[in-house]
mmCIF file of C-alpha atoms in Angstrom:
data_model
loop_
_atom_site.group_PDB
_atom_site.id
_atom_site.type_symbol
_atom_site.label_atom_id
_atom_site.label_comp_id
_atom_site.label_asym_id
_atom_site.label_seq_id
_atom_site.Cartn_x
_atom_site.Cartn_y
_atom_site.Cartn_z
ATOM 1 C CA UNK T 1 -41.945 174.622 128.952
ATOM 2 C CA UNK T 2 -40.759 175.356 125.437
ATOM 3 C CA UNK T 3 -43.432 173.174 123.933
ATOM 4 C CA UNK T 4 -46.058 174.940 125.973
ATOM 5 C CA UNK T 5 -44.841 178.344 124.871
ATOM 6 C CA UNK T 6 -44.904 177.145 121.234
ATOM 7 C CA UNK T 7 -48.444 175.909 121.598
ATOM 8 C CA UNK T 8 -49.559 179.234 123.153
ATOM 9 C CA UNK T 9 -47.848 181.110 120.339
ATOM 10 C CA UNK T 10 -49.463 178.827 117.768
ATOM 11 C CA UNK T 11 -52.858 179.287 119.380
ATOM 12 C CA UNK T 12 -52.449 183.068 119.477
ATOM 13 C CA UNK T 13 -51.343 183.130 115.855
ATOM 14 C CA UNK T 14 -54.334 181.020 114.857
ATOM 15 C CA UNK T 15 -56.672 183.394 116.716
ATOM 16 C CA UNK T 16 -55.199 186.455 115.014
ATOM 17 C CA UNK T 17 -55.431 184.737 111.644
ATOM 18 C CA UNK T 18 -59.080 183.742 112.307
ATOM 19 C CA UNK T 19 -59.902 187.290 113.375
ATOM 20 C CA UNK T 20 -58.292 188.757 110.274
ATOM 21 C CA UNK T 21 -60.236 186.364 107.999
ATOM 22 C CA UNK T 22 -63.457 187.224 109.817
ATOM 23 C CA UNK T 23 -62.739 190.941 109.475
ATOM 24 C CA UNK T 24 -61.984 190.672 105.774
ATOM 25 C CA UNK T 25 -64.452 188.069 104.609
ATOM 26 C CA UNK T 26 -67.269 188.341 107.206
ATOM 27 C CA UNK T 27 -68.408 184.729 106.687
ATOM 28 C CA UNK T 28 -71.184 184.703 109.333
ATOM 29 C CA UNK T 29 -73.851 187.252 108.595
ATOM 30 C CA UNK T 30 -77.528 186.696 109.473
ATOM 31 C CA UNK T 31 -79.651 187.734 106.477
ATOM 32 C CA UNK T 32 -82.258 190.512 107.068
ATOM 33 C CA UNK T 33 -85.355 189.557 105.038
ATOM 34 C CA UNK T 34 -87.190 192.183 103.047
ATOM 35 C CA UNK T 35 -90.515 192.192 101.129
ATOM 36 C CA UNK T 36 -90.096 190.781 97.618
ATOM 37 C CA UNK T 37 -90.155 193.178 94.653
ATOM 38 C CA UNK T 38 -90.473 192.426 90.963
ATOM 39 C CA UNK T 39 -87.494 193.564 88.926
ATOM 40 C CA UNK T 40 -87.989 193.597 85.133
ATOM 41 C CA UNK T 41 -85.146 191.483 83.657
ATOM 42 C CA UNK T 42 -86.337 192.106 80.134
ATOM 43 C CA UNK T 43 -86.227 195.823 80.775
ATOM 44 C CA UNK T 44 -82.715 195.484 82.095
ATOM 45 C CA UNK T 45 -81.686 193.736 78.830
ATOM 46 C CA UNK T 46 -83.401 196.355 76.690
ATOM 47 C CA UNK T 47 -81.595 199.168 78.516
ATOM 48 C CA UNK T 48 -78.205 197.491 78.285
ATOM 49 C CA UNK T 49 -78.704 196.857 74.615
ATOM 50 C CA UNK T 50 -79.771 200.493 73.959
ATOM 51 C CA UNK T 51 -76.761 201.878 75.858
ATOM 52 C CA UNK T 52 -74.219 199.483 74.302
ATOM 53 C CA UNK T 53 -75.570 199.402 70.732
ATOM 54 C CA UNK T 54 -77.768 202.404 69.896
ATOM 55 C CA UNK T 55 -75.711 204.849 72.006
ATOM 56 C CA UNK T 56 -72.293 203.404 71.224
ATOM 57 C CA UNK T 57 -69.583 204.585 71.819
ATOM 58 C CA UNK T 58 -69.993 206.232 75.251
ATOM 59 C CA UNK T 59 -66.368 207.354 75.700
ATOM 60 C CA UNK T 60 -64.866 210.687 76.648
ATOM 61 C CA UNK T 61 -63.711 211.394 73.065
ATOM 62 C CA UNK T 62 -67.239 211.016 71.722
ATOM 63 C CA UNK T 63 -69.096 213.846 73.471
ATOM 64 C CA UNK T 64 -72.138 213.646 71.206
ATOM 65 C CA UNK T 65 -72.704 210.082 72.136
ATOM 66 C CA UNK T 66 -72.157 210.870 75.850
ATOM 67 C CA UNK T 67 -74.680 213.699 75.573
ATOM 68 C CA UNK T 68 -77.271 211.471 73.932
ATOM 69 C CA UNK T 69 -76.640 208.860 76.705
ATOM 70 C CA UNK T 70 -77.160 211.554 79.369
ATOM 71 C CA UNK T 71 -80.385 212.643 77.715
ATOM 72 C CA UNK T 72 -81.676 209.032 77.582
ATOM 73 C CA UNK T 73 -80.891 208.493 81.306
ATOM 74 C CA UNK T 74 -82.515 211.839 82.166
ATOM 75 C CA UNK T 75 -85.659 210.840 80.254
ATOM 76 C CA UNK T 76 -85.905 207.497 82.048
ATOM 77 C CA UNK T 77 -85.272 209.149 85.453
ATOM 78 C CA UNK T 78 -87.984 211.698 84.689
ATOM 79 C CA UNK T 79 -90.462 208.956 83.721
ATOM 80 C CA UNK T 80 -89.957 207.406 87.175
ATOM 81 C CA UNK T 81 -91.442 210.408 88.833
ATOM 82 C CA UNK T 82 -88.348 211.549 90.707
ATOM 83 C CA UNK T 83 -86.820 214.988 90.832
ATOM 84 C CA UNK T 84 -84.249 215.131 88.013
ATOM 85 C CA UNK T 85 -81.330 217.462 87.362
ATOM 86 C CA UNK T 86 -78.027 217.642 85.531
ATOM 87 C CA UNK T 87 -74.675 218.406 87.166
ATOM 88 C CA UNK T 88 -72.093 219.888 84.803
ATOM 89 C CA UNK T 89 -68.621 218.366 84.883
ATOM 90 C CA UNK T 90 -66.049 220.640 83.185
ATOM 91 C CA UNK T 91 -62.722 219.209 82.188
ATOM 92 C CA UNK T 92 -60.217 221.014 79.952
ATOM 93 C CA UNK T 93 -62.865 223.450 78.687
ATOM 94 C CA UNK T 94 -65.236 220.548 77.729
ATOM 95 C CA UNK T 95 -68.464 220.132 79.649
ATOM 96 C CA UNK T 96 -69.932 216.680 80.424
ATOM 97 C CA UNK T 97 -72.908 215.760 82.594
ATOM 98 C CA UNK T 98 -73.813 213.750 85.624
ATOM 99 C CA UNK T 99 -77.480 212.871 85.761
ATOM 100 C CA UNK T 100 -79.221 212.924 89.164
ATOM 101 C CA UNK T 101 -82.676 211.870 90.331
ATOM 102 C CA UNK T 102 -83.889 212.279 93.949
ATOM 103 C CA UNK T 103 -86.535 210.451 95.917
ATOM 104 C CA UNK T 104 -87.858 210.927 99.417
ATOM 105 C CA UNK T 105 -87.481 214.111 101.511
ATOM 106 C CA UNK T 106 -85.172 216.906 100.534
ATOM 107 C CA UNK T 107 -83.653 217.075 103.983
ATOM 108 C CA UNK T 108 -81.911 214.609 106.295
ATOM 109 C CA UNK T 109 -79.079 212.150 105.602
ATOM 110 C CA UNK T 110 -78.975 210.968 102.023
ATOM 111 C CA UNK T 111 -78.139 207.602 100.598
ATOM 112 C CA UNK T 112 -76.294 207.885 97.247
ATOM 113 C CA UNK T 113 -76.441 205.015 94.729
ATOM 114 C CA UNK T 114 -74.514 205.593 91.478
ATOM 115 C CA UNK T 115 -73.089 204.018 88.340
ATOM 116 C CA UNK T 116 -70.955 205.442 85.523
ATOM 117 C CA UNK T 117 -72.342 205.528 82.066
ATOM 118 C CA UNK T 118 -69.210 206.226 80.115
ATOM 119 C CA UNK T 119 -67.220 203.293 78.570
ATOM 120 C CA UNK T 120 -63.554 202.573 77.922
ATOM 121 C CA UNK T 121 -61.744 203.700 74.807
ATOM 122 C CA UNK T 122 -58.075 203.233 73.808
ATOM 123 C CA UNK T 123 -57.535 206.130 71.444
ATOM 124 C CA UNK T 124 -53.845 205.222 71.178
ATOM 125 C CA UNK T 125 -54.572 202.158 69.064
ATOM 126 C CA UNK T 126 -54.194 202.561 65.296
ATOM 127 C CA UNK T 127 -57.705 202.654 63.802
ATOM 128 C CA UNK T 128 -58.563 202.804 60.108
ATOM 129 C CA UNK T 129 -62.346 203.049 60.644
ATOM 130 C CA UNK T 130 -63.544 206.295 58.934
ATOM 131 C CA UNK T 131 -65.735 207.026 61.926
ATOM 132 C CA UNK T 132 -62.713 207.356 64.103
ATOM 133 C CA UNK T 133 -63.730 204.455 66.377
ATOM 134 C CA UNK T 134 -64.535 200.757 66.185
ATOM 135 C CA UNK T 135 -65.094 197.946 68.699
ATOM 136 C CA UNK T 136 -61.360 197.362 68.525
ATOM 137 C CA UNK T 137 -60.670 200.800 70.081
ATOM 138 C CA UNK T 138 -63.933 201.578 71.765
ATOM 139 C CA UNK T 139 -65.658 198.789 73.795
ATOM 140 C CA UNK T 140 -69.418 198.482 73.656
ATOM 141 C CA UNK T 141 -69.269 198.459 77.446
ATOM 142 C CA UNK T 142 -72.308 196.230 78.105
ATOM 143 C CA UNK T 143 -71.165 194.928 81.499
ATOM 144 C CA UNK T 144 -68.833 197.846 82.009
ATOM 145 C CA UNK T 145 -70.942 199.718 82.775
ATOM 146 C CA UNK T 146 -74.247 199.644 80.907
ATOM 147 C CA UNK T 147 -75.217 196.945 83.386
ATOM 148 C CA UNK T 148 -74.783 199.277 86.391
ATOM 149 C CA UNK T 149 -76.708 202.039 84.613
ATOM 150 C CA UNK T 150 -79.573 199.718 83.628
ATOM 151 C CA UNK T 151 -79.686 198.683 87.302
ATOM 152 C CA UNK T 152 -79.868 202.369 88.317
ATOM 153 C CA UNK T 153 -82.748 203.000 85.856
ATOM 154 C CA UNK T 154 -84.682 200.086 87.241
ATOM 155 C CA UNK T 155 -84.029 201.332 90.816
ATOM 156 C CA UNK T 156 -85.528 204.647 89.777
ATOM 157 C CA UNK T 157 -88.683 202.943 88.480
ATOM 158 C CA UNK T 158 -89.042 200.957 91.691
ATOM 159 C CA UNK T 159 -88.458 203.968 93.980
ATOM 160 C CA UNK T 160 -90.831 205.981 91.916
ATOM 161 C CA UNK T 161 -93.596 203.449 92.540
ATOM 162 C CA UNK T 162 -92.624 203.076 96.221
ATOM 163 C CA UNK T 163 -91.101 206.358 97.464
ATOM 164 C CA UNK T 164 -88.724 205.827 100.387
ATOM 165 C CA UNK T 165 -89.231 207.517 103.743
ATOM 166 C CA UNK T 166 -85.670 208.857 103.661
ATOM 167 C CA UNK T 167 -83.595 210.755 101.004
ATOM 168 C CA UNK T 168 -82.146 208.616 98.216
ATOM 169 C CA UNK T 169 -80.155 210.067 95.404
ATOM 170 C CA UNK T 170 -79.355 208.080 92.224
ATOM 171 C CA UNK T 171 -76.486 209.426 90.133
ATOM 172 C CA UNK T 172 -75.344 208.379 86.675
ATOM 173 C CA UNK T 173 -71.720 209.485 86.426
ATOM 174 C CA UNK T 174 -69.682 210.637 83.514
ATOM 175 C CA UNK T 175 -65.918 210.203 83.058
ATOM 176 C CA UNK T 176 -65.129 207.255 85.279
ATOM 177 C CA UNK T 177 -62.935 205.504 82.620
ATOM 178 C CA UNK T 178 -59.361 206.451 81.575
ATOM 179 C CA UNK T 179 -57.917 209.005 81.123
ATOM 180 C CA UNK T 180 -59.896 210.394 84.045
ATOM 181 C CA UNK T 181 -59.982 207.149 86.079
ATOM 182 C CA UNK T 182 -59.071 207.697 89.795
ATOM 183 C CA UNK T 183 -58.583 211.438 89.218
ATOM 184 C CA UNK T 184 -60.288 214.645 90.436
ATOM 185 C CA UNK T 185 -62.003 214.944 87.039
ATOM 186 C CA UNK T 186 -64.295 211.890 87.512
ATOM 187 C CA UNK T 187 -67.968 212.754 87.547
ATOM 188 C CA UNK T 188 -68.248 211.059 90.856
ATOM 189 C CA UNK T 189 -65.524 213.320 92.270
ATOM 190 C CA UNK T 190 -67.527 216.338 91.215
ATOM 191 C CA UNK T 191 -70.641 214.986 92.890
ATOM 192 C CA UNK T 192 -68.858 213.970 96.085
ATOM 193 C CA UNK T 193 -67.200 217.447 96.356
ATOM 194 C CA UNK T 194 -70.582 219.088 95.844
ATOM 195 C CA UNK T 195 -72.089 217.117 98.679
ATOM 196 C CA UNK T 196 -69.208 218.103 100.939
ATOM 197 C CA UNK T 197 -69.541 221.724 99.982
ATOM 198 C CA UNK T 198 -73.253 221.696 100.742
ATOM 199 C CA UNK T 199 -72.716 220.303 104.192
ATOM 200 C CA UNK T 200 -75.259 217.463 103.407
ATOM 201 C CA UNK T 201 -74.904 214.383 105.617
ATOM 202 C CA UNK T 202 -74.275 211.304 103.558
ATOM 203 C CA UNK T 203 -75.427 208.052 105.210
ATOM 204 C CA UNK T 204 -73.489 205.984 102.662
ATOM 205 C CA UNK T 205 -72.739 205.752 98.941
ATOM 206 C CA UNK T 206 -73.036 202.586 96.878
ATOM 207 C CA UNK T 207 -71.379 202.179 93.492
ATOM 208 C CA UNK T 208 -72.918 199.689 90.952
ATOM 209 C CA UNK T 209 -69.853 198.633 88.959
ATOM 210 C CA UNK T 210 -70.422 195.744 86.517
ATOM 211 C CA UNK T 211 -73.306 193.631 87.769
ATOM 212 C CA UNK T 212 -74.161 191.379 84.833
ATOM 213 C CA UNK T 213 -71.553 188.628 84.440
ATOM 214 C CA UNK T 214 -72.074 185.294 86.247
ATOM 215 C CA UNK T 215 -70.819 181.736 85.667
ATOM 216 C CA UNK T 216 -71.385 178.362 87.232
ATOM 217 C CA UNK T 217 -68.243 176.862 85.585
ATOM 218 C CA UNK T 218 -65.620 175.699 88.064
ATOM 219 C CA UNK T 219 -62.571 177.944 87.912
ATOM 220 C CA UNK T 220 -64.491 180.833 86.405
ATOM 221 C CA UNK T 221 -63.618 183.143 89.319
ATOM 222 C CA UNK T 222 -60.108 184.556 89.736
ATOM 223 C CA UNK T 223 -58.551 186.543 92.582
ATOM 224 C CA UNK T 224 -55.820 189.156 92.911
ATOM 225 C CA UNK T 225 -53.882 187.280 95.588
ATOM 226 C CA UNK T 226 -52.857 183.688 96.008
ATOM 227 C CA UNK T 227 -54.843 181.974 98.739
ATOM 228 C CA UNK T 228 -58.009 183.985 98.330
ATOM 229 C CA UNK T 229 -59.523 181.065 96.474
ATOM 230 C CA UNK T 230 -59.610 179.308 99.837
ATOM 231 C CA UNK T 231 -61.823 182.030 101.299
ATOM 232 C CA UNK T 232 -64.119 182.680 98.363
ATOM 233 C CA UNK T 233 -65.796 180.437 95.705
ATOM 234 C CA UNK T 234 -64.028 179.279 92.543
ATOM 235 C CA UNK T 235 -67.272 179.837 90.555
ATOM 236 C CA UNK T 236 -68.382 183.278 89.478
ATOM 237 C CA UNK T 237 -71.908 182.753 90.670
ATOM 238 C CA UNK T 238 -72.040 185.457 93.258
ATOM 239 C CA UNK T 239 -72.081 189.242 93.719
ATOM 240 C CA UNK T 240 -69.549 190.930 95.983
ATOM 241 C CA UNK T 241 -69.858 193.883 98.247
ATOM 242 C CA UNK T 242 -66.591 195.875 98.749
ATOM 243 C CA UNK T 243 -65.552 198.285 101.484
ATOM 244 C CA UNK T 244 -62.695 199.716 103.511
ATOM 245 C CA UNK T 245 -61.367 198.079 106.696
ATOM 246 C CA UNK T 246 -62.740 200.924 108.744
ATOM 247 C CA UNK T 247 -66.284 200.415 107.459
ATOM 248 C CA UNK T 248 -66.540 196.863 108.809
ATOM 249 C CA UNK T 249 -69.801 197.280 110.747
ATOM 250 C CA UNK T 250 -71.571 199.233 108.068
ATOM 251 C CA UNK T 251 -70.621 196.816 105.281
ATOM 252 C CA UNK T 252 -71.739 193.879 107.452
ATOM 253 C CA UNK T 253 -75.214 195.397 107.778
ATOM 254 C CA UNK T 254 -75.448 196.091 104.065
ATOM 255 C CA UNK T 255 -74.387 192.511 103.338
ATOM 256 C CA UNK T 256 -77.107 191.190 105.658
ATOM 257 C CA UNK T 257 -79.709 193.202 103.819
ATOM 258 C CA UNK T 258 -78.537 192.086 100.392
ATOM 259 C CA UNK T 259 -78.425 188.450 101.551
ATOM 260 C CA UNK T 260 -81.967 188.640 102.821
ATOM 261 C CA UNK T 261 -83.393 190.041 99.628
ATOM 262 C CA UNK T 262 -82.793 187.154 97.182
ATOM 263 C CA UNK T 263 -81.167 183.714 96.884
ATOM 264 C CA UNK T 264 -78.170 185.115 95.038
ATOM 265 C CA UNK T 265 -75.010 184.407 97.017
ATOM 266 C CA UNK T 266 -73.488 187.622 98.428
ATOM 267 C CA UNK T 267 -69.818 187.744 99.464
ATOM 268 C CA UNK T 268 -67.943 190.712 100.884
ATOM 269 C CA UNK T 269 -64.491 192.010 101.490
ATOM 270 C CA UNK T 270 -63.081 194.747 103.729
ATOM 271 C CA UNK T 271 -59.598 195.580 102.570
ATOM 272 C CA UNK T 272 -57.115 198.429 102.124
ATOM 273 C CA UNK T 273 -56.643 200.017 98.694
ATOM 274 C CA UNK T 274 -53.396 198.078 98.282
ATOM 275 C CA UNK T 275 -55.463 195.112 97.196
ATOM 276 C CA UNK T 276 -55.991 195.359 93.481
ATOM 277 C CA UNK T 277 -59.501 196.405 92.445
ATOM 278 C CA UNK T 278 -60.745 197.489 95.863
ATOM 279 C CA UNK T 279 -60.962 201.148 94.805
ATOM 280 C CA UNK T 280 -61.487 200.730 91.051
ATOM 281 C CA UNK T 281 -64.769 202.591 90.804
ATOM 282 C CA UNK T 282 -66.695 205.701 91.780
ATOM 283 C CA UNK T 283 -66.888 204.903 95.487
ATOM 284 C CA UNK T 284 -63.213 206.096 95.640
ATOM 285 C CA UNK T 285 -64.335 209.664 95.100
ATOM 286 C CA UNK T 286 -66.486 209.493 98.260
ATOM 287 C CA UNK T 287 -63.657 207.977 100.323
ATOM 288 C CA UNK T 288 -61.626 211.076 99.383
ATOM 289 C CA UNK T 289 -64.356 213.234 100.952
ATOM 290 C CA UNK T 290 -64.588 211.116 104.149
ATOM 291 C CA UNK T 291 -67.862 209.390 103.392
ATOM 292 C CA UNK T 292 -68.625 205.694 103.909
ATOM 293 C CA UNK T 293 -68.785 204.238 100.457
ATOM 294 C CA UNK T 294 -69.047 200.771 98.979
ATOM 295 C CA UNK T 295 -69.037 198.882 95.668
ATOM 296 C CA UNK T 296 -71.394 196.163 94.414
ATOM 297 C CA UNK T 297 -69.798 194.202 91.570
ATOM 298 C CA UNK T 298 -69.565 190.992 89.671
ATOM 299 C CA UNK T 299 -65.754 191.315 90.285
ATOM 300 C CA UNK T 300 -65.095 192.827 86.875
ATOM 301 C CA UNK T 301 -61.834 191.660 85.272
ATOM 302 C CA UNK T 302 -61.433 188.965 87.903
ATOM 303 C CA UNK T 303 -64.382 187.117 86.340
ATOM 304 C CA UNK T 304 -65.089 188.655 82.931
ATOM 305 C CA UNK T 305 -62.963 187.658 79.897
ATOM 306 C CA UNK T 306 -64.490 190.578 77.948
ATOM 307 C CA UNK T 307 -63.341 193.439 80.182
ATOM 308 C CA UNK T 308 -62.551 196.571 78.063
ATOM 309 C CA UNK T 309 -62.796 194.379 74.937
ATOM 310 C CA UNK T 310 -64.933 194.446 71.748
ATOM 311 C CA UNK T 311 -66.590 191.333 73.074
ATOM 312 C CA UNK T 312 -68.246 193.097 76.034
ATOM 313 C CA UNK T 313 -71.691 192.849 74.429
ATOM 314 C CA UNK T 314 -75.182 192.735 75.782
ATOM 315 C CA UNK T 315 -75.891 189.109 74.765
ATOM 316 C CA UNK T 316 -73.249 187.802 77.184
ATOM 317 C CA UNK T 317 -74.918 188.985 80.373
ATOM 318 C CA UNK T 318 -77.086 187.081 82.815
ATOM 319 C CA UNK T 319 -80.169 189.248 83.250
ATOM 320 C CA UNK T 320 -81.964 186.904 85.646
ATOM 321 C CA UNK T 321 -79.183 187.165 88.198
ATOM 322 C CA UNK T 322 -78.576 190.809 87.400
ATOM 323 C CA UNK T 323 -82.203 191.427 88.356
ATOM 324 C CA UNK T 324 -81.466 189.847 91.786
ATOM 325 C CA UNK T 325 -78.576 192.275 92.289
ATOM 326 C CA UNK T 326 -81.003 195.104 91.658
ATOM 327 C CA UNK T 327 -83.511 193.642 94.009
ATOM 328 C CA UNK T 328 -80.905 193.432 96.704
ATOM 329 C CA UNK T 329 -79.762 197.060 96.180
ATOM 330 C CA UNK T 330 -83.367 198.154 96.259
ATOM 331 C CA UNK T 331 -83.705 196.520 99.653
ATOM 332 C CA UNK T 332 -80.749 198.590 100.790
ATOM 333 C CA UNK T 333 -82.307 201.758 99.441
ATOM 334 C CA UNK T 334 -85.617 201.154 101.218
ATOM 335 C CA UNK T 335 -84.383 199.746 104.532
ATOM 336 C CA UNK T 336 -85.216 201.945 107.554
ATOM 337 C CA UNK T 337 -82.219 203.979 108.742
ATOM 338 C CA UNK T 338 -81.755 202.087 112.015
ATOM 339 C CA UNK T 339 -81.101 198.990 109.996
ATOM 340 C CA UNK T 340 -78.117 200.410 107.999
ATOM 341 C CA UNK T 341 -76.102 201.978 110.803
#
């Protein structure tokens, strides 16, 4: 009898464990194919280079560079044919800008896709450069997050050529990085609050947070918890889709769309904020307002050795695979509404 009870207990424990793994990892998702679209990898590289070299440094303490970055993004958005606007973000009597472009109808549920265009700076480090900044203190921010912004610009071009049947809003955010990180002052927080105040229904929000680093080298992928390497690859050759536990079904559908768009491996995780990195981007601001929000990422510091470093330069990114990420996100932007519920 004791043996039988132990076997039943062991079986129940195994079922709970299997269910937990399935809920977190979602290993069995049937891809939803979408029509192929050509993403310009050379244009992605040119935009990342321009943002990380010509518009360097894009940090909160360099408002002139941030303003030039906002103007560049606005110009590219306008060239796409979308409806463009600025959103002022005022922090401690200084005004910064979110840049917004809209496609599709002006009414109905909106899909928000965003990426922050500011980059990290450690103003506390001693710096003898007469400019007041150097790569030692102010990262070029190629992957973090010129890659996400370049992806956003290419999405605008694609949506301009093929307008969606539903509302899509692309937003380039200011002030995601410290000292405003995870605070009410983030540009994305301002945007999320404005949507809530307007009463506009948000179908979902998707944050593009570092989408350019990939590696086929064994051991190139790290994880925040021991044992996760048994559930996910040890090579950094995939893109990950991140969401909350409560958004299981919605994330599963988005994953299926991404997986059906290209041959780039797509992995996903539904987890609570207690897991390091789960809420480390602009999607957090939309969670605060009660919206379903997700992050698409190359896993940032869990893969990149150049995170917030002087070595985060445009020549280290994989633009061919980055183009596949953009293609997958474009498929999400265009998919009929019934397919993303």
